[in-house]
Coordinates of C-alpha atoms and ligand atoms in Angstrom, one line a residue:
M1 CA 116.7 86.9 66.8
T2 CA 118.5 88.5 69.8
V3 CA 116.8 88.5 73.1
E4 CA 116.3 92.3 72.9
A5 CA 114.6 92.2 69.5
K6 CA 111.8 89.8 70.5
S7 CA 108.5 91.2 71.5
H8 CA 106.6 88.1 72.6
Y9 CA 107.5 85.4 75.1
E10 CA 105.4 82.7 76.7
A11 CA 106.6 83.9 80.1
I12 CA 108.2 87.1 81.2
V13 CA 109.8 87.0 84.7
I14 CA 110.0 90.4 86.3
G15 CA 113.0 90.5 88.6
A16 CA 116.4 88.9 88.4
G17 CA 116.9 88.3 92.1
V18 CA 116.9 85.1 94.1
A19 CA 113.4 84.1 92.8
G20 CA 113.8 85.3 89.2
I21 CA 117.1 83.4 88.8
Y22 CA 115.6 80.1 90.0
Q23 CA 112.4 80.8 88.0
I24 CA 114.2 81.2 84.7
K25 CA 116.3 78.1 85.4
L26 CA 113.1 76.0 85.6
L27 CA 111.5 77.7 82.6
S28 CA 114.5 77.1 80.5
D29 CA 114.7 73.5 81.6
L30 CA 111.1 73.1 80.5
G31 CA 111.7 74.7 77.1
V32 CA 109.5 77.6 77.8
D33 CA 110.2 80.7 75.7
A34 CA 110.9 83.1 78.5
T35 CA 113.0 86.2 79.4
V36 CA 113.8 88.0 82.6
L37 CA 113.5 91.8 82.9
D38 CA 115.1 93.7 85.7
A39 CA 115.3 97.5 86.2
A40 CA 118.8 97.1 87.6
P41 CA 122.0 97.1 85.4
D42 CA 122.7 93.5 86.6
L43 CA 121.3 90.5 88.4
G44 CA 121.0 90.0 92.1
G45 CA 117.9 91.9 93.3
T46 CA 118.3 92.7 97.0
W47 CA 121.9 91.6 96.9
Y48 CA 122.6 93.8 93.9
W49 CA 121.2 96.9 95.5
N50 CA 121.9 96.8 99.3
R51 CA 125.6 97.5 99.4
Y52 CA 125.7 99.4 102.7
P53 CA 128.5 98.5 105.1
G54 CA 127.5 95.6 107.3
A55 CA 124.9 94.1 104.9
R56 CA 124.9 90.4 105.4
F57 CA 122.6 87.4 105.9
D58 CA 120.8 86.9 109.2
S59 CA 120.1 83.4 107.9
E60 CA 122.8 80.7 108.0
S61 CA 124.4 81.0 104.6
Y62 CA 124.1 77.3 103.8
T63 CA 120.3 77.4 104.5
Y64 CA 119.9 80.6 102.4
G65 CA 121.5 79.1 99.2
Y66 CA 119.5 77.2 96.6
S67 CA 118.9 73.5 97.3
F68 CA 117.9 72.5 93.8
S69 CA 121.3 71.6 92.4
K70 CA 123.7 69.1 93.9
E71 CA 126.4 70.6 91.7
V72 CA 125.9 74.1 93.2
L73 CA 125.9 72.6 96.7
D74 CA 129.1 70.7 96.0
E75 CA 130.9 73.5 94.3
W76 CA 130.1 76.6 96.4
H77 CA 132.0 77.3 99.5
W78 CA 130.3 79.6 101.9
K79 CA 133.1 81.5 103.7
E80 CA 131.1 82.8 106.6
R81 CA 128.2 81.4 108.6
F82 CA 126.3 84.7 107.9
S83 CA 127.7 85.7 104.5
S84 CA 128.1 89.4 103.5
Q85 CA 126.6 91.2 100.5
P86 CA 129.6 91.0 98.2
E87 CA 129.8 87.2 98.6
N88 CA 126.0 86.8 98.3
L89 CA 126.1 88.7 95.0
R90 CA 129.0 86.5 93.8
Y91 CA 127.0 83.5 94.7
L92 CA 124.0 84.5 92.6
N93 CA 126.3 85.3 89.7
F94 CA 127.9 81.9 90.1
V95 CA 124.6 80.2 89.9
A96 CA 123.4 82.2 86.9
D97 CA 126.6 81.7 85.0
K98 CA 126.8 78.0 85.9
F99 CA 123.5 77.4 84.2
D100 CA 124.1 80.0 81.5
L101 CA 121.0 81.9 82.5
R102 CA 122.3 85.4 81.8
K103 CA 121.4 85.0 78.1
Y104 CA 117.7 85.1 79.1
M105 CA 118.1 88.3 81.1
Q106 CA 117.5 91.9 80.0
F107 CA 118.7 94.6 82.3
N108 CA 117.8 98.3 82.7
C109 CA 114.3 97.2 81.8
K110 CA 111.8 98.7 84.2
V111 CA 108.3 97.4 83.7
A112 CA 105.9 100.4 83.9
A113 CA 102.7 98.6 83.0
A114 CA 101.1 95.2 82.5
H115 CA 97.6 95.1 81.1
F116 CA 95.6 92.0 80.4
D117 CA 94.2 91.6 76.9
E118 CA 91.0 89.6 77.4
T119 CA 90.5 88.9 73.7
A120 CA 93.9 87.3 73.2
N121 CA 94.4 86.1 76.8
L122 CA 97.7 87.8 76.8
W123 CA 99.5 90.3 78.9
R124 CA 100.7 93.5 77.3
L125 CA 103.7 95.0 79.1
T126 CA 105.1 98.5 78.6
L127 CA 108.6 99.3 79.7
S128 CA 109.6 102.7 81.0
D129 CA 111.6 103.3 77.8
G130 CA 108.4 102.7 75.8
R131 CA 109.2 99.2 74.6
K132 CA 106.1 96.9 74.3
L133 CA 106.2 93.2 75.0
T134 CA 103.5 90.5 75.3
C135 CA 103.4 87.3 77.1
R136 CA 101.0 84.6 78.3
F137 CA 102.5 84.5 81.8
P138 CA 103.9 87.5 83.6
I139 CA 105.8 86.1 86.6
L140 CA 106.4 88.7 89.2
A141 CA 109.6 87.9 91.1
V142 CA 109.8 91.5 92.3
G143 CA 111.0 90.9 95.9
L144 CA 109.6 91.7 99.2
L145 CA 111.7 94.7 100.1
S146 CA 112.6 96.3 96.9
I147 CA 110.9 99.7 97.1
P148 CA 112.9 101.9 99.5
T149 CA 111.0 104.6 101.4
P150 CA 113.1 107.6 102.4
P151 CA 111.4 109.8 105.0
K152 CA 109.7 112.9 103.9
I153 CA 111.5 115.6 105.9
K154 CA 111.4 119.3 105.0
G155 CA 114.5 120.5 103.3
M156 CA 116.0 117.1 102.3
E157 CA 116.9 118.4 98.9
K158 CA 118.9 121.3 100.4
F159 CA 121.6 119.1 102.0
K160 CA 125.0 119.8 100.4
G161 CA 126.8 116.7 101.8
R162 CA 126.1 113.2 100.6
S163 CA 122.8 111.5 101.5
F164 CA 121.2 108.3 100.5
H165 CA 118.8 105.5 101.5
T166 CA 120.7 102.4 102.5
F167 CA 119.2 100.6 99.4
H168 CA 121.0 103.1 97.2
W169 CA 124.3 103.1 99.1
P170 CA 126.7 104.0 96.3
H171 CA 128.6 101.2 94.5
E172 CA 131.9 103.0 94.7
P173 CA 133.4 103.2 98.2
V174 CA 132.1 106.1 100.3
A175 CA 134.9 107.9 102.3
L176 CA 133.8 107.8 105.9
A177 CA 137.0 108.2 107.8
G178 CA 136.9 111.4 109.8
K179 CA 133.5 112.2 108.6
K180 CA 130.5 113.3 110.6
V181 CA 127.7 110.8 109.8
A182 CA 124.0 110.7 110.7
V183 CA 122.0 107.5 110.5
I184 CA 118.2 107.8 110.7
G185 CA 116.4 104.5 111.5
T186 CA 117.2 101.6 113.7
G187 CA 115.6 98.6 112.0
A188 CA 117.6 95.5 110.9
T189 CA 119.4 97.7 108.3
G190 CA 120.2 100.6 110.5
I191 CA 121.5 98.3 113.2
Q192 CA 123.9 96.6 110.7
V193 CA 125.2 99.9 109.4
I194 CA 125.6 101.5 112.8
A195 CA 127.6 98.6 114.2
E196 CA 129.8 98.4 111.1
I197 CA 130.7 102.1 110.7
A198 CA 130.9 103.2 114.4
D199 CA 134.7 102.7 114.5
K200 CA 135.3 103.9 110.9
V201 CA 133.7 107.4 111.0
G202 CA 134.8 110.5 112.7
D203 CA 131.5 111.0 114.5
L204 CA 128.3 109.1 114.3
T205 CA 124.9 110.3 115.4
V206 CA 122.0 107.9 115.4
F207 CA 118.5 109.3 115.2
Q208 CA 116.2 106.7 116.7
R209 CA 112.4 106.9 116.6
R210 CA 111.7 103.5 118.2
P211 CA 114.3 101.1 119.4
N212 CA 114.3 97.5 118.2
W213 CA 114.9 94.3 120.2
S214 CA 118.1 92.9 118.8
A215 CA 120.5 90.1 119.8
P216 CA 124.0 88.9 118.8
L217 CA 124.5 87.3 115.4
H218 CA 127.6 85.3 116.4
N219 CA 129.0 85.2 112.9
S220 CA 132.1 83.1 112.2
A221 CA 134.3 81.9 109.3
I222 CA 133.5 78.5 107.7
S223 CA 136.7 76.5 107.2
D224 CA 137.2 73.9 104.5
A225 CA 136.6 71.1 106.9
E226 CA 133.4 72.7 108.2
M227 CA 132.2 73.3 104.7
A228 CA 132.9 69.6 103.9
E229 CA 130.8 68.7 106.9
I230 CA 128.0 71.0 105.9
R231 CA 128.0 69.5 102.4
S232 CA 127.7 66.0 103.8
R233 CA 124.7 67.1 105.7
Y234 CA 122.9 69.2 103.1
K235 CA 120.1 66.7 102.6
E236 CA 119.5 66.6 106.3
I237 CA 119.8 70.4 106.7
F238 CA 117.2 71.1 104.0
A239 CA 114.9 68.4 105.4
Q240 CA 115.1 70.1 108.8
C241 CA 114.4 73.5 107.2
S242 CA 111.3 72.1 105.6
R243 CA 110.0 70.8 109.0
T244 CA 110.3 74.1 110.9
P245 CA 107.8 76.9 110.8
G246 CA 110.4 79.5 109.8
G247 CA 112.2 77.4 107.2
F248 CA 115.4 77.5 109.2
E249 CA 117.3 74.8 111.0
H250 CA 116.0 76.4 114.2
E251 CA 113.2 74.4 115.8
P252 CA 111.1 75.9 118.7
D253 CA 111.5 74.5 122.1
R254 CA 108.4 72.3 122.5
R255 CA 108.3 72.3 126.3
G256 CA 105.6 74.5 127.6
F257 CA 106.8 77.9 128.9
Y258 CA 104.9 77.5 132.1
E259 CA 105.7 73.8 132.5
V260 CA 109.4 74.5 133.2
S261 CA 110.9 76.4 136.1
R262 CA 112.2 79.9 135.9
E263 CA 115.7 78.5 136.3
E264 CA 115.2 76.2 133.3
R265 CA 113.9 79.1 131.3
L266 CA 116.9 81.2 132.2
A267 CA 119.3 78.3 131.3
L268 CA 117.7 78.1 127.9
W269 CA 117.9 81.8 127.3
D270 CA 121.5 82.0 128.3
K271 CA 122.2 79.2 125.8
L272 CA 120.2 80.9 123.1
Y273 CA 121.8 84.3 123.6
A274 CA 125.2 82.7 123.0
S275 CA 123.9 80.8 119.9
P276 CA 124.3 82.0 116.3
G277 CA 121.6 83.6 114.2
F278 CA 117.9 83.5 114.9
A279 CA 118.2 80.7 117.5
V280 CA 117.4 83.3 120.2
W281 CA 114.1 84.0 118.4
L282 CA 113.1 80.7 116.8
R283 CA 114.5 78.1 119.2
N284 CA 112.7 79.8 122.0
F285 CA 109.4 78.7 123.7
R286 CA 106.5 79.0 121.3
E287 CA 104.6 81.1 123.9
I288 CA 107.1 84.0 123.1
F289 CA 105.1 84.5 119.9
T290 CA 101.6 84.2 121.4
D291 CA 101.5 84.9 125.1
E292 CA 101.9 88.5 126.5
K293 CA 103.1 87.3 129.9
A294 CA 105.7 84.9 128.5
N295 CA 106.8 87.4 126.0
A296 CA 107.2 90.1 128.6
E297 CA 109.4 87.8 130.8
F298 CA 111.7 87.1 127.9
S299 CA 111.7 90.7 126.8
E300 CA 112.8 91.7 130.3
Y301 CA 115.6 89.1 130.0
I302 CA 116.9 90.8 126.8
A303 CA 116.5 94.2 128.4
G304 CA 118.9 93.0 131.1
R305 CA 121.4 92.0 128.5
I306 CA 121.2 95.5 126.9
R307 CA 121.7 97.1 130.3
Q308 CA 124.8 94.9 130.8
R309 CA 126.3 95.8 127.5
V310 CA 125.6 99.6 127.4
K311 CA 127.7 101.5 129.9
D312 CA 125.6 104.7 130.2
P313 CA 122.3 103.6 131.9
A314 CA 120.4 106.5 130.3
V315 CA 121.4 105.4 126.9
A316 CA 120.7 101.7 127.7
E317 CA 117.1 102.7 128.7
K318 CA 116.6 104.5 125.4
L319 CA 117.7 101.4 123.5
I320 CA 115.1 99.2 125.2
P321 CA 111.8 99.0 123.3
R322 CA 108.8 99.9 125.4
D323 CA 106.0 99.6 122.9
H324 CA 106.4 96.0 121.8
G325 CA 107.9 92.7 123.1
F326 CA 110.8 90.8 121.7
G327 CA 110.2 89.0 118.4
V328 CA 106.8 90.4 117.5
Q329 CA 108.6 92.4 114.9
R330 CA 111.3 90.9 112.7
V331 CA 114.4 90.6 115.0
P332 CA 117.5 92.4 113.7
M333 CA 120.7 90.5 114.5
E334 CA 123.7 92.5 115.6
T335 CA 127.4 92.4 116.0
H336 CA 128.7 94.7 118.7
Y337 CA 125.7 97.0 118.0
F338 CA 125.1 97.9 121.7
E339 CA 128.8 98.4 122.3
A340 CA 128.9 101.0 119.6
Y341 CA 127.1 103.3 122.0
N342 CA 129.9 103.0 124.5
R343 CA 132.2 104.8 122.1
D344 CA 132.9 108.5 122.6
N345 CA 132.2 109.3 118.9
V346 CA 128.7 107.7 118.8
H347 CA 125.7 109.6 120.0
L348 CA 122.0 108.6 120.3
V349 CA 119.3 111.1 119.7
D350 CA 115.8 110.0 120.6
I351 CA 113.6 111.8 118.1
T352 CA 110.4 111.0 120.0
E353 CA 111.8 113.5 122.6
T354 CA 113.4 116.0 120.1
P355 CA 111.9 115.4 116.7
I356 CA 113.8 116.3 113.5
V357 CA 112.4 119.6 112.2
E358 CA 114.2 119.9 108.9
I359 CA 117.3 118.9 106.9
T360 CA 119.5 121.9 106.3
E361 CA 122.3 122.6 103.9
T362 CA 124.9 121.5 106.4
G363 CA 123.0 118.8 108.4
L364 CA 119.8 118.7 110.3
R365 CA 117.9 120.5 113.0
T366 CA 115.9 118.9 115.8
T367 CA 113.6 120.8 118.1
E368 CA 116.6 120.9 120.5
R369 CA 119.6 121.9 118.3
E370 CA 121.4 122.0 115.0
F371 CA 123.8 119.2 113.8
D372 CA 126.4 119.4 111.1
F373 CA 127.0 116.3 108.9
D374 CA 129.0 115.3 105.9
V375 CA 126.8 112.2 105.3
I376 CA 123.2 111.4 106.1
V377 CA 122.1 107.8 105.8
Y378 CA 118.4 107.1 105.6
A379 CA 117.9 103.5 107.0
T380 CA 114.2 104.0 107.0
G381 CA 112.9 100.8 105.4
F382 CA 110.7 99.7 102.6
D383 CA 107.2 99.8 101.1
A384 CA 107.2 96.1 102.0
I385 CA 105.7 93.3 100.0
T386 CA 103.0 95.1 98.0
G387 CA 105.1 98.2 97.2
A388 CA 106.8 96.6 94.1
Y389 CA 103.3 95.6 92.8
D390 CA 101.9 99.1 93.4
H391 CA 104.7 100.6 91.4
I392 CA 103.6 98.8 88.2
D393 CA 100.4 99.8 86.6
I394 CA 98.9 96.3 86.7
Q395 CA 95.4 96.1 85.1
G396 CA 93.5 92.8 84.9
V397 CA 90.1 91.9 83.5
G398 CA 87.9 94.9 82.8
G399 CA 90.9 97.3 83.4
V400 CA 90.7 96.8 87.2
K401 CA 93.9 98.1 88.7
L402 CA 95.7 95.8 91.2
R403 CA 96.8 98.7 93.3
D404 CA 93.2 99.9 93.7
L405 CA 92.1 96.4 94.5
W406 CA 94.8 96.1 97.2
S407 CA 94.5 99.6 98.5
D408 CA 93.3 98.3 101.9
G409 CA 95.5 95.2 101.8
P410 CA 96.1 92.4 99.4
S411 CA 93.8 89.5 98.7
T412 CA 95.2 86.5 96.9
F413 CA 94.9 82.8 96.3
L414 CA 97.8 81.0 98.0
G415 CA 99.8 84.3 97.8
M416 CA 100.6 83.4 94.2
L417 CA 97.5 84.2 92.1
V418 CA 94.8 86.9 92.0
H419 CA 91.2 86.7 90.9
G420 CA 90.7 89.0 87.9
F421 CA 94.3 88.8 86.9
P422 CA 94.6 85.6 84.9
N423 CA 98.0 83.9 84.5
L424 CA 99.7 86.5 86.6
L425 CA 102.0 84.5 88.9
M426 CA 103.7 85.8 92.1
P427 CA 106.2 83.3 93.5
S428 CA 107.1 85.8 96.3
G429 CA 103.6 87.3 96.5
P430 CA 101.9 88.8 99.5
Q431 CA 100.3 86.1 101.7
S432 CA 102.6 83.5 100.2
G433 CA 105.0 81.4 102.3
S434 CA 107.9 83.5 100.9
A435 CA 107.1 86.6 103.0
S436 CA 107.5 85.2 106.4
T437 CA 110.1 82.4 106.2
N438 CA 113.7 81.8 105.2
F439 CA 113.2 83.5 101.8
P440 CA 115.0 81.1 99.4
R441 CA 113.5 78.0 101.0
A442 CA 110.0 79.4 100.4
I443 CA 111.0 80.8 97.0
E444 CA 112.0 77.4 95.8
T445 CA 108.7 76.0 96.9
C446 CA 106.7 78.8 95.3
V447 CA 108.7 78.8 92.0
D448 CA 108.3 75.0 91.8
W449 CA 104.5 75.4 92.3
C450 CA 104.1 78.2 89.7
T451 CA 106.2 76.2 87.2
G452 CA 104.1 73.1 88.0
L453 CA 101.0 75.1 87.2
L454 CA 102.4 76.4 83.9
K455 CA 103.4 72.8 83.0
Y456 CA 100.0 71.5 83.8
M457 CA 98.4 74.2 81.6
R458 CA 100.7 73.4 78.7
E459 CA 99.9 69.7 79.0
H460 CA 96.2 70.4 78.9
G461 CA 96.2 73.1 76.3
Y462 CA 94.9 75.7 78.8
V463 CA 95.5 79.3 77.9
R464 CA 94.1 80.9 81.0
A465 CA 94.2 80.2 84.7
E466 CA 92.3 82.3 87.2
P467 CA 91.5 81.6 90.9
T468 CA 87.8 81.8 91.8
L469 CA 86.8 84.7 94.0
D470 CA 85.5 82.2 96.5
A471 CA 88.9 80.4 96.7
Q472 CA 90.7 83.7 97.1
E473 CA 88.4 84.9 99.8
R474 CA 88.9 81.7 101.8
W475 CA 92.6 81.9 101.5
T476 CA 92.7 85.6 102.6
E477 CA 90.4 84.7 105.5
H478 CA 92.8 81.9 106.5
V479 CA 95.8 84.3 106.3
K480 CA 93.9 86.7 108.6
Q481 CA 93.1 83.9 111.1
M482 CA 96.8 83.0 111.2
Y483 CA 97.5 86.5 112.4
S484 CA 95.0 86.4 115.2
A485 CA 97.0 83.9 117.3
M486 CA 100.2 85.9 117.1
L487 CA 101.3 88.9 119.2
M488 CA 102.8 90.1 115.9
R489 CA 99.3 91.2 114.8
K490 CA 99.7 94.3 117.0
A491 CA 103.2 95.1 115.7
K492 CA 104.0 98.5 114.3
S493 CA 106.1 96.9 111.5
W494 CA 106.0 95.9 107.9
F495 CA 104.6 92.5 108.9
T496 CA 101.3 94.3 109.5
G497 CA 101.7 96.7 106.6
Y498 CA 102.8 99.7 108.6
N499 CA 105.1 102.3 107.0
S500 CA 104.9 105.9 108.2
N501 CA 106.4 107.2 105.0
V502 CA 103.7 105.7 102.7
P503 CA 100.3 107.4 102.7
G504 CA 97.6 104.9 103.7
H505 CA 100.0 102.6 105.5
E506 CA 99.6 104.1 108.9
Y507 CA 99.6 102.1 112.0
G508 CA 96.2 100.5 112.9
K509 CA 95.2 99.9 109.3
T510 CA 96.4 96.3 109.4
R511 CA 97.2 94.8 106.0
Y512 CA 97.6 91.0 106.1
L513 CA 100.8 90.6 104.1
V514 CA 102.4 87.5 105.3
Y515 CA 101.5 83.9 105.9
N516 CA 102.0 83.0 109.5
G517 CA 100.9 79.4 109.5
G518 CA 104.5 78.2 109.1
A519 CA 106.3 76.6 106.2
P520 CA 105.1 73.0 106.6
K521 CA 101.4 74.1 106.7
Y522 CA 101.9 76.3 103.7
V523 CA 103.7 73.7 101.6
S524 CA 101.0 71.1 102.5
K525 CA 98.2 73.5 101.5
I526 CA 99.6 74.4 98.1
A527 CA 100.6 70.8 97.4
Q528 CA 97.0 69.8 98.1
V529 CA 95.7 72.3 95.6
A530 CA 98.1 71.0 92.9
H531 CA 97.3 67.4 93.8
N532 CA 93.5 68.1 93.4
D533 CA 94.0 69.3 89.8
Y534 CA 94.4 72.9 91.0
A535 CA 91.1 73.1 92.8
G536 CA 90.1 76.7 93.2
I537 CA 91.5 77.7 89.8
N538 CA 89.3 78.0 86.7
F539 CA 91.1 77.1 83.4
T540 CA 90.2 78.1 79.9
I541 CA 91.1 75.8 77.1
G542 CA 92.6 77.4 73.9
S543 CA 90.8 76.9 70.7
E544 CA 94.1 76.4 68.9
P545 CA 97.3 74.8 70.2
L546 CA 99.1 77.1 72.6
T547 CA 102.2 77.5 70.5
D548 CA 100.2 78.5 67.4
R549 CA 98.3 81.2 69.3
E550 CA 101.6 82.5 70.6
R551 CA 103.1 82.7 67.1
V552 CA 100.1 84.7 65.9
A553 CA 100.4 87.0 68.9
E554 CA 104.1 87.4 68.2
T555 CA 103.4 88.4 64.6
N556 CA 100.7 90.8 65.7
A557 CA 102.9 92.5 68.3
A558 CA 106.0 92.7 66.1
Ligands
NAP1 P1 112.6 98.8 109.0 O1 112.7 97.6 109.8 O2 111.2 99.2 108.5 O3 113.2 100.0 109.9 C1 113.1 101.3 109.5 C2 113.6 102.2 110.6 O4 113.5 103.5 110.2 C3 112.8 102.1 111.9 O5 113.6 102.2 113.0 C4 111.8 103.3 111.7 O6 111.3 103.7 112.9 C5 112.7 104.3 111.1 N1 112.0 105.3 110.3 C6 111.2 105.1 109.3 N2 110.8 106.3 108.8 C7 111.3 107.2 109.7 C8 111.1 108.6 109.7 N3 110.3 109.2 108.8 N4 111.8 109.3 110.7 C9 112.5 108.6 111.5 N5 112.7 107.3 111.6 C10 112.1 106.6 110.6 O7 113.5 98.7 107.8 P2 114.9 98.0 107.6 O8 115.8 98.2 108.8 O9 115.5 98.4 106.3 O10 114.5 96.5 107.6 C11 113.5 96.0 106.8 C12 113.6 94.5 106.6 O11 114.6 94.2 105.7 C13 113.9 93.8 107.9 O12 112.8 93.6 108.7 C14 114.4 92.5 107.3 O13 113.4 91.6 107.0 C15 115.1 93.0 106.0 N6 116.6 93.0 106.3 C16 117.2 91.9 106.3 C17 118.6 91.8 106.6 C18 119.3 90.5 106.7 O14 118.7 89.5 106.4 N7 120.4 90.5 107.1 C19 119.2 93.0 106.9 C20 118.5 94.2 106.8 C21 117.2 94.2 106.5 P3 109.9 103.2 113.5 O15 110.2 101.8 114.0 O16 109.6 104.1 114.6 O17 108.9 103.1 112.4

C-alpha cells in the first residue's frame, strides 16, 4: 500500500518543518504507523517558505541544528555562524534524507479540518482536496510563524507591478537591479531584507510604522578548523544551551545592574555590541528585562549607537524606538541595516506622520504624496503562534471549536495538550517552551515529551489522553504569572498576541502565547509531569488491544 492510498494512521504529523522532521524520526524509530502532511510542495516549513533576500538565522547555526544524532553532528558542516535560508533548507533535507524520512511525508496536503470522534476515540481529518484520513494522534507541528499577515490597504489588488509578503517571496530570482522597491514593515524580516537589498535595487523606500531596536549580528564564515572545534564541543554547547533561559549559549550577566558602576556597565555593553548574535540581548544584565530604569539606560546606550551610525540626525531619530525599550520585543539582528539609510538611493517614510492611504496601479499614495514602484514588499509579520491552529477547523469533544475556545487567547496544559481535545499533541504549541526560546532546542524537548507520552499510552493500552481542566487552568495561570515580571508584558508585539492585521488581535487584549519562565524551568516542569505518571492527564484504557482497534478503524474508513 502506498503512503498516499492509506486512510488511517496511528499518528498524523501536520507540518514537515523542524519539528515535524524530528517528530517523524522518533515515531518511525518507535515503529508507530505515521505520516507527515504538509501544505507545501516540499519539506522545510519556515525555511522552505521564507526565501526573501537576507533570510538567515539569528541563532548560532550550531545551536540551531538538531542535537539528537551524533552522525548528523559529525557530518554536517555549518558554513556560517548565522547560516542563510538556502543552507538551512539544505540542512533539513540532509537530515530527512539521511534517515530516509521523506517516504513518510505527503506534500501539497493542506489539512482543512480535524474533528474528534468520541465513539471511536479517533480524529477524522479532512484535507482541502477532500481526502479523508483518520488517526489516533494528530501531532500539530505547524510552526509559530507560518500564517503571514499582509496588511489590508485599500487598492492592493490594483498594483500592476510585483508585490508579495516576504513569506511568499518568489522561488525564482526576482530582478531588483535598477528597480524602484518599497518595503512596508521594519520587524526582524524587514530589517534583514532592507539591509540586503539596499545596494542591489535602483531605489528603495522603507515605510516604517514603528522602529525596532536592533543590533549587529556579526556573522562570519566557519572554517574547517573552527567546525572541527565546534564538533569537539557539541556536548558542552548543548549542555550550556539547556542551562540558559533562552536555550542559547548566551548566559545573562548575573551581576546586579545597580551593583556595578556606570563605567562597568558601559564596558559590558561595548563588549556585547561587538559580540555576535543575541549576546547583546541575552548576555546583558537581567534587569534589562524587568526593570524600567535599567532598561531605559541601556536603550539610551543603543540609541547612541544608532545616532553614531546614521549620518542624517533626523533619520537617526526616526529609527530610534520611543514606545518601548530594548529587548522587550524580539530583537532583530542586523548587518549594516542602519548604514543602508546613509545611501542616496534609500529613503525612510514614517507612516505615523504620513500614513499610507492606498496602493495604486503604479505604486502607493500617502497623505503627503504619490510614489511609483516596480516592486512592493510586505514585511508585515505573522498571525503568530495560534494562527496556524485557527486556520484548521479543529473540533474536540462535543464539537467545540478550538478557535472559539482560544478566541481571547490560548489555554493549554504545558503548551502541548488541550482539555476537550484528547490525543491532540502540539510540540510547538502556544504556552510551550518552543515559543520563546531557541526553537530547535525546545522543539527537541517537546517532541521527546510528546513521543514519551505516546509510548507510555501504547505500553499501558491507553487509547485516550486528555488533560484535566484544573491542570490546564493551573498551567495557564502559571504562564500568565511568568509574564507579570517581564517588561515584555506591555510590548506591542506578537509575544503579547498583537497583530494589527488580524481582527481581535489589537493591542491591549493581551494573549498569553509564550512561556517566559525560561528553558530550564520548562524542562523541569514537563519532566516532573512525565515522572509522576503524567499527573494532570486523564487516560482511558481501550477495551481491545490498540492495534486491533486501529485495524477496525482503518477498515471502516477505507
Ligand atoms: P513583525 O516583527 O511582526 O514585524 C512586522 C512589521 O510590519 C512591523 O514593523 C509592523 O509595524 C509592520 N506592519 C505590520 N502591519 C502593518 C501595516 N498594516 N502597515 C504598516 N506596517 C505594518 O514580523 P517579522 O518582521 O516578520 O518578524 C516576526 C518574527 O519572525 C520575528 O520576531 C522573529 O521571531 C521571526 N524572524 C526570525 C528571523 C531569524 O531568526 N533570523 C528573521 C525574521 C523573522 P508595528 O511594529 O507598528 O506593528
